[in-house]
Coordinates of C-alpha atoms in Angstrom, one line a residue:
Chain A
Q1 CA -10.0 54.0 157.7
T2 CA -9.9 55.5 154.7
V3 CA -8.5 58.9 154.0
T4 CA -11.1 62.1 153.8
V5 CA -10.8 64.3 151.4
A6 CA -10.9 67.2 153.7
V7 CA -7.2 66.2 154.0
L8 CA -7.1 64.7 150.0
D9 CA -8.3 68.5 149.8
H10 CA -5.2 69.4 152.3
L11 CA -2.0 67.0 150.4
E12 CA -3.5 68.8 147.3
R13 CA -2.5 72.6 147.9
L14 CA 0.6 71.1 150.3
A15 CA 1.8 69.4 147.6
L16 CA 1.0 71.5 144.7
V17 CA 0.4 68.2 142.8
D18 CA -2.5 66.6 141.9
F19 CA -4.5 63.1 142.9
R20 CA -5.5 63.1 139.2
D21 CA -7.8 59.9 139.5
A22 CA -9.6 57.2 141.8
E23 CA -6.5 55.5 140.9
G24 CA -4.2 58.7 142.5
V25 CA -6.1 58.1 145.9
Q26 CA -5.7 54.4 145.8
R27 CA -2.4 54.2 145.4
L28 CA -2.3 56.7 148.8
Q29 CA -4.5 54.4 150.5
E30 CA -2.0 51.6 150.0
A31 CA 1.3 53.2 150.2
I32 CA -0.4 54.4 154.0
Q33 CA -1.1 50.2 154.5
F34 CA 1.9 49.6 153.6
A35 CA 3.5 52.1 155.9
D36 CA 1.9 50.7 158.8
Q37 CA 3.9 47.2 159.1
L38 CA 6.1 49.4 160.6
H39 CA 3.7 49.8 163.6
E40 CA 4.8 45.8 164.2
V41 CA 8.8 47.0 165.4
N42 CA 9.7 47.5 168.9
T43 CA 11.1 51.1 168.9
D44 CA 11.4 51.7 172.8
G45 CA 14.3 53.3 173.6
V46 CA 15.6 53.8 169.8
E47 CA 16.9 57.2 168.5
P48 CA 16.0 58.0 165.2
M49 CA 18.6 58.2 162.8
D50 CA 19.4 61.5 160.8
S51 CA 22.0 60.1 158.5
V52 CA 24.5 57.0 159.0
L53 CA 27.3 60.1 159.2
E54 CA 25.7 61.0 162.6
D55 CA 29.5 60.5 164.5
R56 CA 31.2 62.7 162.4
C57 CA 30.9 66.5 161.7
L58 CA 29.7 67.8 158.5
Y59 CA 32.1 69.9 156.7
L60 CA 31.7 73.7 156.6
R61 CA 33.7 76.1 154.5
E62 CA 34.8 79.2 154.9
D63 CA 32.1 82.1 154.3
D64 CA 33.8 83.1 151.6
V65 CA 32.6 83.8 147.5
T66 CA 34.7 81.3 145.8
E67 CA 32.0 82.4 143.0
G68 CA 29.3 83.5 140.6
N69 CA 28.8 86.1 138.8
C70 CA 26.8 83.9 136.2
T71 CA 23.3 85.8 136.4
K72 CA 23.0 85.3 132.2
E73 CA 23.6 81.8 132.1
L74 CA 20.8 80.7 135.6
L75 CA 18.5 83.2 133.1
K76 CA 18.8 80.8 130.4
N77 CA 16.8 78.3 132.1
A78 CA 14.4 81.2 132.9
K79 CA 11.0 80.6 130.7
E80 CA 9.6 84.2 131.8
K81 CA 12.4 87.0 133.4
V82 CA 12.3 90.8 133.0
E83 CA 16.2 92.3 133.2
E84 CA 17.8 90.1 136.0
Y85 CA 14.4 88.8 137.2
F86 CA 12.6 85.9 137.0
V87 CA 9.0 86.8 137.1
A88 CA 6.5 84.6 138.6
P89 CA 2.9 85.5 138.5
P90 CA 1.2 87.2 141.6
G91 CA 1.3 85.7 145.0
N92 CA -0.9 85.9 147.9
I93 CA -3.6 84.4 146.3
P94 CA -4.2 80.9 147.3
L95 CA -5.4 78.3 145.4
P96 CA -9.5 77.8 144.8
K97 CA -11.2 76.0 147.4
L98 CA -12.3 72.9 146.0
E99 CA -15.4 73.5 144.9
E100 CA -13.9 76.1 142.7
R101 CA -11.1 74.5 141.3
E102 CA -10.2 71.9 139.0
T103 CA -9.6 68.9 140.4
F104 CA -10.8 64.9 140.6
L105 CA -11.8 65.3 144.3
Q106 CA -14.6 67.9 143.5
G107 CA -17.8 65.9 144.7
S108 CA -16.1 63.1 145.8
Chain B
A1 CA 38.0 43.6 120.0
V2 CA 39.4 46.6 121.8
L3 CA 35.8 47.5 121.9
R4 CA 34.8 44.5 124.0
G5 CA 37.5 43.9 127.0
G6 CA 37.9 46.2 129.4
M7 CA 39.9 49.1 130.7
C8 CA 42.5 47.1 132.4
P9 CA 45.0 46.3 131.0
Q10 CA 43.2 45.8 127.6
V11 CA 42.4 49.1 126.0
S12 CA 45.0 51.4 128.0
A13 CA 47.6 49.2 127.1
A14 CA 46.2 49.3 123.3
L15 CA 46.3 53.8 123.9
K16 CA 49.9 53.6 125.0
E17 CA 50.7 51.7 122.8
G18 CA 49.0 53.4 119.8
R19 CA 47.3 50.4 118.3
V20 CA 44.1 52.4 118.7
T21 CA 44.1 56.2 119.5
P22 CA 41.2 57.7 121.2
T23 CA 39.4 59.1 118.3
E24 CA 39.1 55.5 116.6
L25 CA 37.6 54.5 120.3
C26 CA 35.0 57.5 120.2
Q27 CA 34.2 56.7 116.6
R28 CA 33.1 52.9 117.1
C29 CA 31.3 53.6 120.5
L30 CA 28.8 56.6 118.2
S31 CA 28.6 53.9 115.5
L32 CA 27.9 51.2 117.9
I33 CA 25.7 53.6 119.6
R34 CA 23.7 54.5 116.3
S35 CA 23.7 50.6 115.7
T36 CA 22.2 49.8 118.9
K37 CA 19.5 52.4 119.0
F38 CA 16.6 50.1 119.7
L39 CA 18.3 49.6 123.1
N40 CA 16.9 53.1 123.8
A41 CA 20.0 52.5 125.9
Y42 CA 21.0 56.8 125.5
I43 CA 19.0 59.7 125.6
T44 CA 21.0 62.4 124.1
I45 CA 24.5 61.9 121.9
A46 CA 27.7 64.9 122.7
E47 CA 28.6 64.1 119.7
E48 CA 30.2 67.2 118.8
T49 CA 31.5 67.5 122.4
A50 CA 33.1 63.8 122.4
L51 CA 35.2 63.9 119.1
K52 CA 36.6 67.1 120.5
Q53 CA 37.5 65.6 123.8
A54 CA 38.8 62.6 121.6
E55 CA 41.4 64.7 119.9
E56 CA 42.7 66.4 122.8
S57 CA 43.3 63.6 124.7
E58 CA 45.1 62.1 121.5
K59 CA 46.9 65.4 121.4
R60 CA 48.3 64.1 125.0
Y61 CA 48.6 60.0 123.9
R62 CA 51.3 61.8 121.1
R63 CA 53.2 63.5 123.3
G64 CA 53.6 60.8 125.9
Q65 CA 51.4 62.6 128.6
P66 CA 48.5 61.0 129.0
L67 CA 46.4 62.4 132.3
G68 CA 45.6 58.7 133.8
V69 CA 44.3 55.6 132.4
L70 CA 40.9 57.2 131.8
D71 CA 42.5 59.4 129.8
G72 CA 40.3 59.2 126.7
I73 CA 38.2 56.0 127.4
P74 CA 34.4 56.4 126.4
I75 CA 31.9 57.1 129.2
A76 CA 28.6 57.3 129.6
V77 CA 26.1 59.1 132.6
K78 CA 23.1 59.0 133.1
D79 CA 20.6 61.6 133.0
N80 CA 20.1 63.1 136.6
F81 CA 23.5 64.1 136.5
N82 CA 24.4 67.6 135.3
T83 CA 26.4 68.3 132.6
A84 CA 27.3 72.0 131.7
G85 CA 26.3 72.7 128.0
I86 CA 24.4 68.6 127.5
E87 CA 20.7 68.5 128.4
T88 CA 20.3 66.6 131.6
T89 CA 16.1 65.8 131.3
C90 CA 16.2 63.0 134.4
A91 CA 13.6 60.8 131.3
S92 CA 10.7 63.8 132.6
N93 CA 8.9 66.2 131.1
M94 CA 9.5 68.6 134.2
L95 CA 13.0 69.0 132.2
K96 CA 13.0 68.4 128.6
G97 CA 15.1 70.8 127.5
Y98 CA 17.1 72.1 130.4
I99 CA 20.9 72.6 130.0
S100 CA 22.7 72.2 132.6
P101 CA 25.1 75.8 133.8
Y102 CA 27.4 72.9 135.5
N103 CA 28.9 69.8 135.5
A104 CA 28.5 67.5 138.8
T105 CA 31.4 67.0 140.8
V106 CA 31.6 63.2 139.2
V107 CA 31.5 63.9 135.6
Q108 CA 34.3 67.1 135.9
K109 CA 36.1 64.7 137.9
L110 CA 35.8 62.2 134.8
L111 CA 36.3 65.2 132.4
D112 CA 39.4 66.1 134.6
Q113 CA 41.1 62.4 134.0
G114 CA 40.4 63.0 130.1
A115 CA 37.1 60.7 130.1
V116 CA 35.3 60.8 126.8
L117 CA 31.7 61.7 127.7
L118 CA 29.7 60.0 124.8
G119 CA 25.9 61.5 126.5
K120 CA 23.6 60.5 129.0
T121 CA 21.7 57.9 129.9
N122 CA 18.1 56.7 129.8
L123 CA 16.2 55.9 133.4
D124 CA 13.5 55.8 135.0
E125 CA 11.8 59.3 135.5
F126 CA 13.3 61.1 138.1
A127 CA 15.2 57.8 139.3
M128 CA 11.7 56.0 140.8
G129 CA 11.5 52.8 139.2
S130 CA 13.2 49.2 139.3
G131 CA 12.7 48.9 135.8
S132 CA 14.0 51.7 133.1
T133 CA 10.2 51.9 131.7
D134 CA 9.3 54.5 133.2
G135 CA 10.8 57.6 131.6
V136 CA 9.4 59.8 129.3
F137 CA 11.4 58.6 126.1
G138 CA 10.6 54.9 127.0
P139 CA 11.7 51.8 128.3
V140 CA 15.2 50.6 127.9
R141 CA 15.7 47.2 126.0
N142 CA 17.7 44.9 127.7
P143 CA 21.2 43.3 125.5
W144 CA 20.9 39.9 126.4
S145 CA 17.3 40.1 124.6
Y146 CA 19.7 39.9 121.6
S147 CA 21.9 37.8 122.5
R148 CA 22.7 34.4 120.9
Q149 CA 22.2 32.9 124.9
Y150 CA 18.9 33.7 125.3
K151 CA 17.4 33.5 122.0
K152 CA 18.5 29.6 121.9
K153 CA 17.1 29.2 125.5
S154 CA 13.6 31.7 124.4
V155 CA 10.7 29.1 122.5
P156 CA 8.4 31.3 121.3
K157 CA 4.3 30.7 122.2
S158 CA 3.5 31.3 118.5
H159 CA 4.7 31.8 115.1
S160 CA 3.5 35.4 115.0
E161 CA 5.2 36.0 118.2
D162 CA 8.7 38.3 117.6
E163 CA 11.9 38.7 119.2
E164 CA 9.6 42.1 119.1
S165 CA 7.8 41.5 122.4
N166 CA 10.1 38.9 124.0
W167 CA 12.8 41.5 124.7
V168 CA 13.5 41.6 128.3
I169 CA 13.7 44.9 130.9
T170 CA 17.3 46.2 132.1
G171 CA 16.1 46.4 135.4
G172 CA 16.6 49.6 137.5
S173 CA 16.8 52.4 137.5
S174 CA 20.5 53.3 136.4
G175 CA 19.6 50.5 133.2
G176 CA 20.7 52.7 130.0
S177 CA 24.0 53.4 131.9
A178 CA 23.5 49.3 132.2
A179 CA 22.7 48.5 128.9
A180 CA 25.4 51.2 127.3
V181 CA 28.0 49.6 129.5
S182 CA 26.6 45.7 128.4
S183 CA 26.5 46.1 125.2
F184 CA 29.7 47.5 124.8
T185 CA 29.1 51.2 123.6
C186 CA 31.1 52.4 126.5
F187 CA 33.6 51.3 129.1
A188 CA 31.7 52.9 132.2
A189 CA 29.1 54.4 132.7
L190 CA 27.7 56.5 136.0
G191 CA 24.1 55.5 137.6
S192 CA 23.2 56.2 140.9
D193 CA 22.4 54.4 143.7
T194 CA 19.3 55.2 146.1
G195 CA 17.4 51.9 147.0
G196 CA 19.5 49.3 144.6
S197 CA 19.2 51.5 141.4
T198 CA 23.1 50.6 139.9
R199 CA 23.0 47.0 141.3
N200 CA 19.9 45.7 140.8
P201 CA 20.2 46.7 136.5
A202 CA 24.4 45.5 136.9
A203 CA 22.9 41.9 137.4
H204 CA 20.4 41.6 134.8
C205 CA 22.7 43.3 132.1
G206 CA 25.5 41.1 133.4
V207 CA 27.3 44.0 134.4
V208 CA 29.3 44.9 137.6
G209 CA 27.5 47.4 139.7
L210 CA 29.1 49.2 142.4
K211 CA 27.3 50.9 145.4
P212 CA 30.1 53.3 147.1
T213 CA 29.8 53.8 150.6
Y214 CA 27.4 56.8 151.6
G215 CA 29.8 60.5 151.9
L216 CA 32.6 58.3 149.9
I217 CA 32.0 60.3 146.8
S218 CA 30.4 63.5 146.5
R219 CA 27.0 64.1 144.8
H220 CA 27.0 68.0 144.1
G221 CA 25.4 67.8 141.0
L222 CA 23.4 64.8 141.2
I223 CA 19.6 65.4 140.8
P224 CA 18.2 64.2 144.5
L225 CA 16.1 61.6 145.4
V226 CA 17.0 60.7 148.8
N227 CA 19.8 62.8 150.4
S228 CA 20.2 60.3 152.8
M229 CA 21.0 57.5 151.2
D230 CA 21.7 58.4 147.4
V231 CA 24.8 57.4 145.5
P232 CA 26.5 57.8 142.4
G233 CA 27.1 54.4 140.8
I234 CA 29.4 53.2 139.0
L235 CA 29.0 50.4 136.5
T236 CA 31.9 48.6 134.4
R237 CA 32.5 45.3 132.4
C238 CA 35.3 44.0 135.1
V239 CA 35.7 44.5 139.3
D240 CA 39.4 46.2 138.3
D241 CA 37.7 49.0 135.8
A242 CA 35.2 49.8 138.8
A243 CA 38.6 50.0 141.3
V244 CA 40.1 52.8 138.7
V245 CA 36.4 55.1 138.1
L246 CA 36.3 54.6 142.1
G247 CA 39.7 56.1 141.8
S248 CA 38.9 59.1 140.3
L249 CA 36.0 59.8 141.4
A250 CA 36.2 59.3 145.5
G251 CA 37.5 61.7 148.0
H252 CA 36.1 64.6 150.1
D253 CA 34.1 67.6 147.5
P254 CA 34.1 71.4 149.7
K255 CA 30.6 71.0 147.5
D256 CA 28.9 68.2 149.2
S257 CA 29.3 68.6 152.9
T258 CA 27.8 65.2 153.0
T259 CA 31.3 64.1 151.5
I260 CA 33.8 62.8 154.3
Q261 CA 37.4 64.6 155.1
D262 CA 39.8 61.2 155.4
N263 CA 41.5 61.5 152.9
F264 CA 41.3 59.1 150.6
K265 CA 43.5 56.8 148.2
P266 CA 43.3 55.4 145.2
F267 CA 44.5 51.8 144.9
E268 CA 44.7 49.3 142.9
L269 CA 43.4 45.3 144.0
P270 CA 45.8 43.0 144.3
N271 CA 44.9 39.9 142.8
L272 CA 44.2 37.5 145.9
T273 CA 45.0 33.7 145.6
D274 CA 44.7 32.9 150.1
V275 CA 41.4 33.6 150.7
S276 CA 41.7 31.4 154.3
K277 CA 41.7 34.8 156.8
L278 CA 38.7 35.9 155.0
S279 CA 35.0 35.7 156.9
I280 CA 32.1 35.2 154.9
G281 CA 28.3 35.7 155.9
I282 CA 25.4 34.3 154.4
P283 CA 22.4 36.9 156.0
K284 CA 19.4 34.5 156.1
E285 CA 16.9 36.6 156.0
Y286 CA 18.0 37.3 152.4
H287 CA 16.4 34.0 151.3
A288 CA 13.4 36.0 150.7
P289 CA 9.8 35.2 149.6
G290 CA 10.1 35.1 145.9
L291 CA 13.6 34.7 144.9
S292 CA 13.6 32.2 142.3
S293 CA 15.5 28.4 142.7
E294 CA 17.6 29.2 140.8
I295 CA 19.9 32.3 142.3
L296 CA 19.2 30.4 145.5
A297 CA 21.2 27.5 144.0
L298 CA 23.7 29.5 142.3
W299 CA 24.1 31.6 146.1
S300 CA 24.7 28.1 147.5
K301 CA 27.2 27.0 145.5
A302 CA 29.2 30.7 146.0
A303 CA 29.0 30.2 149.3
D304 CA 30.8 26.4 148.6
L305 CA 33.4 28.1 146.6
F306 CA 34.5 30.2 149.4
K307 CA 34.4 27.4 151.7
N308 CA 36.2 24.8 149.4
A309 CA 39.2 28.0 148.9
G310 CA 39.7 27.5 152.5
A311 CA 37.2 30.7 154.3
K312 CA 35.0 30.4 156.9
V313 CA 31.7 31.0 155.7
T314 CA 28.5 31.2 158.4
E315 CA 25.0 32.4 158.5
V316 CA 24.6 35.6 160.0
S317 CA 21.0 37.2 160.9
L318 CA 20.0 40.8 160.0
P319 CA 16.9 40.6 161.6
H320 CA 15.4 43.9 160.7
T321 CA 15.6 42.9 157.3
R322 CA 11.6 42.2 156.2
Y323 CA 10.6 46.2 156.9
S324 CA 13.7 47.4 155.0
I325 CA 11.1 47.9 152.1
V326 CA 8.8 49.4 154.3
C327 CA 11.2 51.7 155.8
Y328 CA 12.6 52.4 152.8
H329 CA 9.1 54.0 151.5
V330 CA 8.4 55.7 153.7
L331 CA 11.9 57.9 154.0
C332 CA 12.2 58.1 150.2
T333 CA 8.9 59.2 149.8
A334 CA 9.2 62.2 152.8
E335 CA 12.6 63.4 151.3
V336 CA 11.2 63.2 147.4
A337 CA 8.3 65.4 148.7
S338 CA 11.3 67.6 150.1
N339 CA 13.4 67.9 147.1
M340 CA 10.3 67.9 144.2
A341 CA 9.8 71.0 145.3
R342 CA 12.6 72.8 143.8
F343 CA 10.3 72.0 140.6
D344 CA 7.9 74.7 140.2
G345 CA 8.6 76.2 137.2
L346 CA 10.2 79.5 137.9
E347 CA 13.9 79.8 137.4
Y348 CA 14.4 76.6 135.2
G349 CA 12.5 73.6 133.8
H350 CA 9.1 73.0 132.0
R351 CA 6.8 76.0 133.2
S352 CA 2.8 76.0 132.5
D353 CA 1.7 78.9 130.3
M354 CA -0.9 79.2 133.8
N355 CA -0.4 82.6 135.2
K356 CA -3.1 83.1 138.2
S357 CA -1.5 83.4 140.5
T358 CA 2.2 81.6 141.9
E359 CA 0.0 78.8 144.1
S360 CA -1.8 77.6 140.4
M361 CA 1.1 77.9 138.3
Y362 CA 3.5 76.0 140.5
A363 CA 0.3 73.2 140.6
A364 CA -0.3 73.1 136.6
T365 CA 3.1 73.5 135.9
R366 CA 3.8 69.9 138.5
R367 CA 0.7 69.0 137.1
E368 CA 2.1 68.6 133.5
G369 CA 5.8 68.0 134.4
F370 CA 5.7 64.8 136.7
N371 CA 4.6 61.5 135.5
D372 CA 1.8 58.9 137.8
V373 CA 5.0 57.8 140.1
V374 CA 6.4 61.1 141.2
R375 CA 3.2 62.9 142.0
G376 CA 2.2 59.5 143.7
R377 CA 5.2 59.7 145.8
I378 CA 5.0 63.6 146.7
L379 CA 2.0 63.0 148.0
S380 CA 2.6 59.8 150.3
G381 CA 5.3 62.2 151.4
N382 CA 3.8 64.6 152.1
Y383 CA 1.6 62.3 153.9
F384 CA 3.7 60.6 156.0
L385 CA 5.0 64.5 157.0
L386 CA 2.1 66.0 157.8
K387 CA 1.7 67.2 162.0
Q388 CA -0.3 64.1 162.5
N389 CA 1.5 61.0 161.4
Y390 CA 5.2 62.8 161.4
E391 CA 5.7 60.9 165.0
N392 CA 3.8 57.9 163.8
Y393 CA 5.5 57.0 160.6
F394 CA 8.3 59.8 159.5
V395 CA 10.2 59.6 162.8
K396 CA 9.5 55.8 163.4
A397 CA 10.7 54.9 160.3
Q398 CA 13.9 57.0 161.1
K399 CA 14.1 54.6 164.1
V400 CA 13.6 51.8 162.7
R401 CA 16.4 52.9 160.0
R402 CA 19.1 52.7 163.2
L403 CA 18.0 49.2 163.8
I404 CA 18.5 47.8 160.2
A405 CA 21.9 50.0 160.2
N406 CA 23.0 48.4 163.5
D407 CA 22.0 44.8 162.3
F408 CA 24.5 45.2 159.9
L409 CA 27.0 46.6 162.8
K410 CA 26.0 43.9 165.1
V411 CA 27.6 41.4 162.2
F412 CA 30.8 43.1 161.2
G413 CA 31.3 43.1 164.4
S414 CA 31.4 39.6 165.2
G415 CA 34.3 39.0 162.9
V416 CA 32.4 38.9 159.2
D417 CA 33.8 41.1 156.8
I418 CA 32.0 40.4 154.0
L419 CA 28.0 40.1 153.4
L420 CA 27.1 37.6 150.4
T421 CA 23.4 37.8 149.2
P422 CA 22.0 37.8 145.7
T423 CA 21.2 40.9 144.2
T424 CA 17.8 40.1 142.5
L425 CA 15.3 38.2 142.8
S426 CA 15.2 36.5 139.7
D427 CA 16.3 37.2 136.1
A428 CA 14.8 39.7 133.6
V429 CA 12.0 39.5 133.0
P430 CA 10.0 40.1 130.0
Y431 CA 8.5 44.1 129.5
M432 CA 5.4 42.7 129.0
E433 CA 5.0 41.5 132.0
F434 CA 7.0 43.6 133.7
I435 CA 4.2 46.2 133.0
K436 CA 1.2 44.6 134.5
E437 CA 1.8 45.7 138.0
D438 CA 2.6 49.1 139.0
N439 CA 6.0 50.9 139.7
R440 CA 5.5 50.9 143.2
T441 CA 4.6 47.2 143.6
R442 CA 7.3 46.2 141.5
S443 CA 10.1 48.4 143.3
T444 CA 9.0 47.1 146.3
Q445 CA 9.9 43.4 145.7
D446 CA 12.6 44.2 143.1
D447 CA 14.3 46.3 146.0
I448 CA 14.4 43.8 149.1
L449 CA 17.2 42.3 148.6
T450 CA 19.7 45.8 147.4
Q451 CA 17.6 48.7 149.9
A452 CA 19.5 47.7 153.4
A453 CA 22.8 48.1 152.5
N454 CA 21.6 52.2 151.5
M455 CA 19.5 52.3 154.6
A456 CA 22.9 51.7 156.6
G457 CA 25.1 53.4 153.9
L458 CA 27.5 50.1 152.8
P459 CA 29.8 49.8 150.0
A460 CA 28.2 46.9 147.9
V461 CA 28.9 45.4 144.4
N462 CA 27.0 43.4 142.1
V463 CA 29.5 40.8 140.6
P464 CA 28.0 39.0 137.4
A465 CA 28.1 34.9 138.4
A466 CA 26.1 33.2 135.8
L467 CA 23.5 32.4 133.2
S468 CA 20.1 31.6 134.1
E469 CA 18.2 28.7 133.1
R470 CA 16.3 31.4 129.8
G471 CA 19.8 32.3 129.4
L472 CA 20.0 35.7 131.5
P473 CA 22.9 37.1 133.6
V474 CA 22.2 36.5 137.3
G475 CA 24.0 38.7 139.9
L476 CA 25.3 37.8 143.4
Q477 CA 26.1 40.8 146.1
F478 CA 28.9 41.8 148.1
I479 CA 27.8 44.3 151.1
G480 CA 31.0 45.3 152.5
R481 CA 31.7 47.7 156.3
S482 CA 31.8 51.2 156.0
F483 CA 34.7 52.9 153.3
Q484 CA 36.5 49.7 152.8
E485 CA 36.0 49.4 149.1
K486 CA 39.7 47.9 148.7
Q487 CA 38.4 45.1 150.4
L488 CA 35.5 44.9 148.9
L489 CA 36.2 44.6 145.6
T490 CA 39.5 42.5 145.9
V491 CA 36.9 40.4 147.7
A492 CA 34.4 40.5 144.7
K493 CA 37.5 40.5 141.9
W494 CA 38.5 37.3 143.6
F495 CA 35.0 35.7 142.9
E496 CA 34.8 37.3 139.0
K497 CA 37.8 35.3 138.3
Q498 CA 36.3 32.4 139.8
V499 CA 33.0 32.0 137.5
K500 CA 34.6 32.9 134.6
F501 CA 30.8 34.7 133.3
P502 CA 30.7 34.1 129.6
M503 CA 30.8 37.5 127.2
I504 CA 27.5 38.5 125.7
Q505 CA 26.7 37.2 122.0
L506 CA 25.3 40.4 120.4
E507 CA 24.5 38.9 116.9
E508 CA 23.9 42.3 116.0
V509 CA 26.8 44.5 117.1
K510 CA 29.5 40.6 115.5
R511 CA 28.0 42.7 111.7
H512 CA 30.0 45.3 112.3
D513 CA 32.9 43.7 113.9
H514 CA 35.5 42.4 111.3
D515 CA 37.8 40.9 113.7
V516 CA 35.6 39.4 116.4
F517 CA 36.8 39.0 119.5
Q518 CA 36.2 34.9 120.0
H519 CA 37.2 34.5 123.7
Q520 CA 34.2 32.8 125.2
Q521 CA 34.4 31.4 128.0
S522 CA 31.4 29.7 129.2
A523 CA 30.1 30.1 132.3
S524 CA 32.1 27.1 134.0
F525 CA 30.0 28.2 137.7
S526 CA 26.7 27.0 136.3

């Protein structure tokens, strides 16, 4: 089955990354086909494995501040800033719908 | 001559005895980096800071108080490790110009031991790839392309074809680091290994490539690809050196809660003479489709070598090996989708000029900053993580992962100490041939022999074994039990001693070196 345009659009929004061209979409199709081989394996009764270190306890340190005070250093790497704030464009504006935004998927 | 040796014991002794100073060593390496620029192994060369570090080291040696074996030793670091004050790009437009405010723990540890950081090495963009060809700074060239061994075996197909188009890849994604070590510009380099990214280029460049057990070495400061599989990798010219570097890096890091809390004691490798108590396993599934007959023969010879020396050599089975790559494909893309979400232009890295909304700025930034490979993996990963796909793909892959890990447990539980396998399917291919297939196809093919060790978190090491028919390095891989690096490297060292892998005869390099070290040992093994 091919992936529907609705799902492709959904993925572009979730990932905030574009398919760019037919090759990009084809790449996804092939990736899915490839991944389908997993279904050949019988995993009845098998627990999913999150980490190879599952038999150990993760290290948790004390909730003490041991470093910090590096605001200036960290802000150095940001392109847009005002005083001690990172500046972002207005939020709460959803990405334009498929028909209205510049994407390869338009007209698919 | 000192440049071609390993740290142990040649260079360390030379430094201690004052026959060479850290500054001389540093300058020679920097000069060599300049004359081998065509390899494109380095992205950033930290000349000023390196010379300063060398100066400090020299002062310590003069006082008779070196910090340790690594004091004054020139090293290189893959460009996906954060290095304070030095650009860290991950070979991506997304991080061009990004100056890290901190050192990755492993970098800090090396610096604390007095190592001299020469620069950052080239890689596939964000460590995604198996050729070191897909970064924004261009591909890395395998130094062996310019070796006498390769040149005398290569027959130009036409008069117009020169060595320019004949050069072979380093493998990847830590190709820059492997090339740097292989061409003598440093004594050790850091790589990373998620699916074989340290062992693969090590095999193609004829150097030792160690992937430590997951949880042994801190990942703090290593820009993550797959959190549950990434490990820092170590590339050196001999097994003893790898053990030294491992000794300085391993151990719990409070800044990385996935490092185990067991006390780690650095070790020196014994000179194993009696292998009769050793049990070597030969996993039959590693006779993968596409394995060159040359490497198959080499693998078989290696098994015989152990057998003839008295070790127990048995064929074993890791039945789920062939699903490792598919499993990796799903888990990797899923984790990548999550890890790459941090690149939005707001706090660091590239930021698009688009400013209509946060969402559109993020989208434009990522559109401009990531290459096809990265974008492809993010999109695939998001697909597998969709609500309707989560169980069928992501969780399914996690289950298969357990089956793969269990395969190894079973084999090691049956008395096998070490597994012996090939590292790659063939020797390094020419760049022109490599780029005919896309990144994902290549990674799928090339990671097949190395990936499962990452899946199970086991330590594994590539040891250069012999030269191929084309005059290029071929390596073999040893896989050990969790946290049994000492045993793994002891066996690797024994093997290294038996095969006497030849030194690369780099034509360009020879011209600059006045006291050419004529220690050519032909591979008695091939």
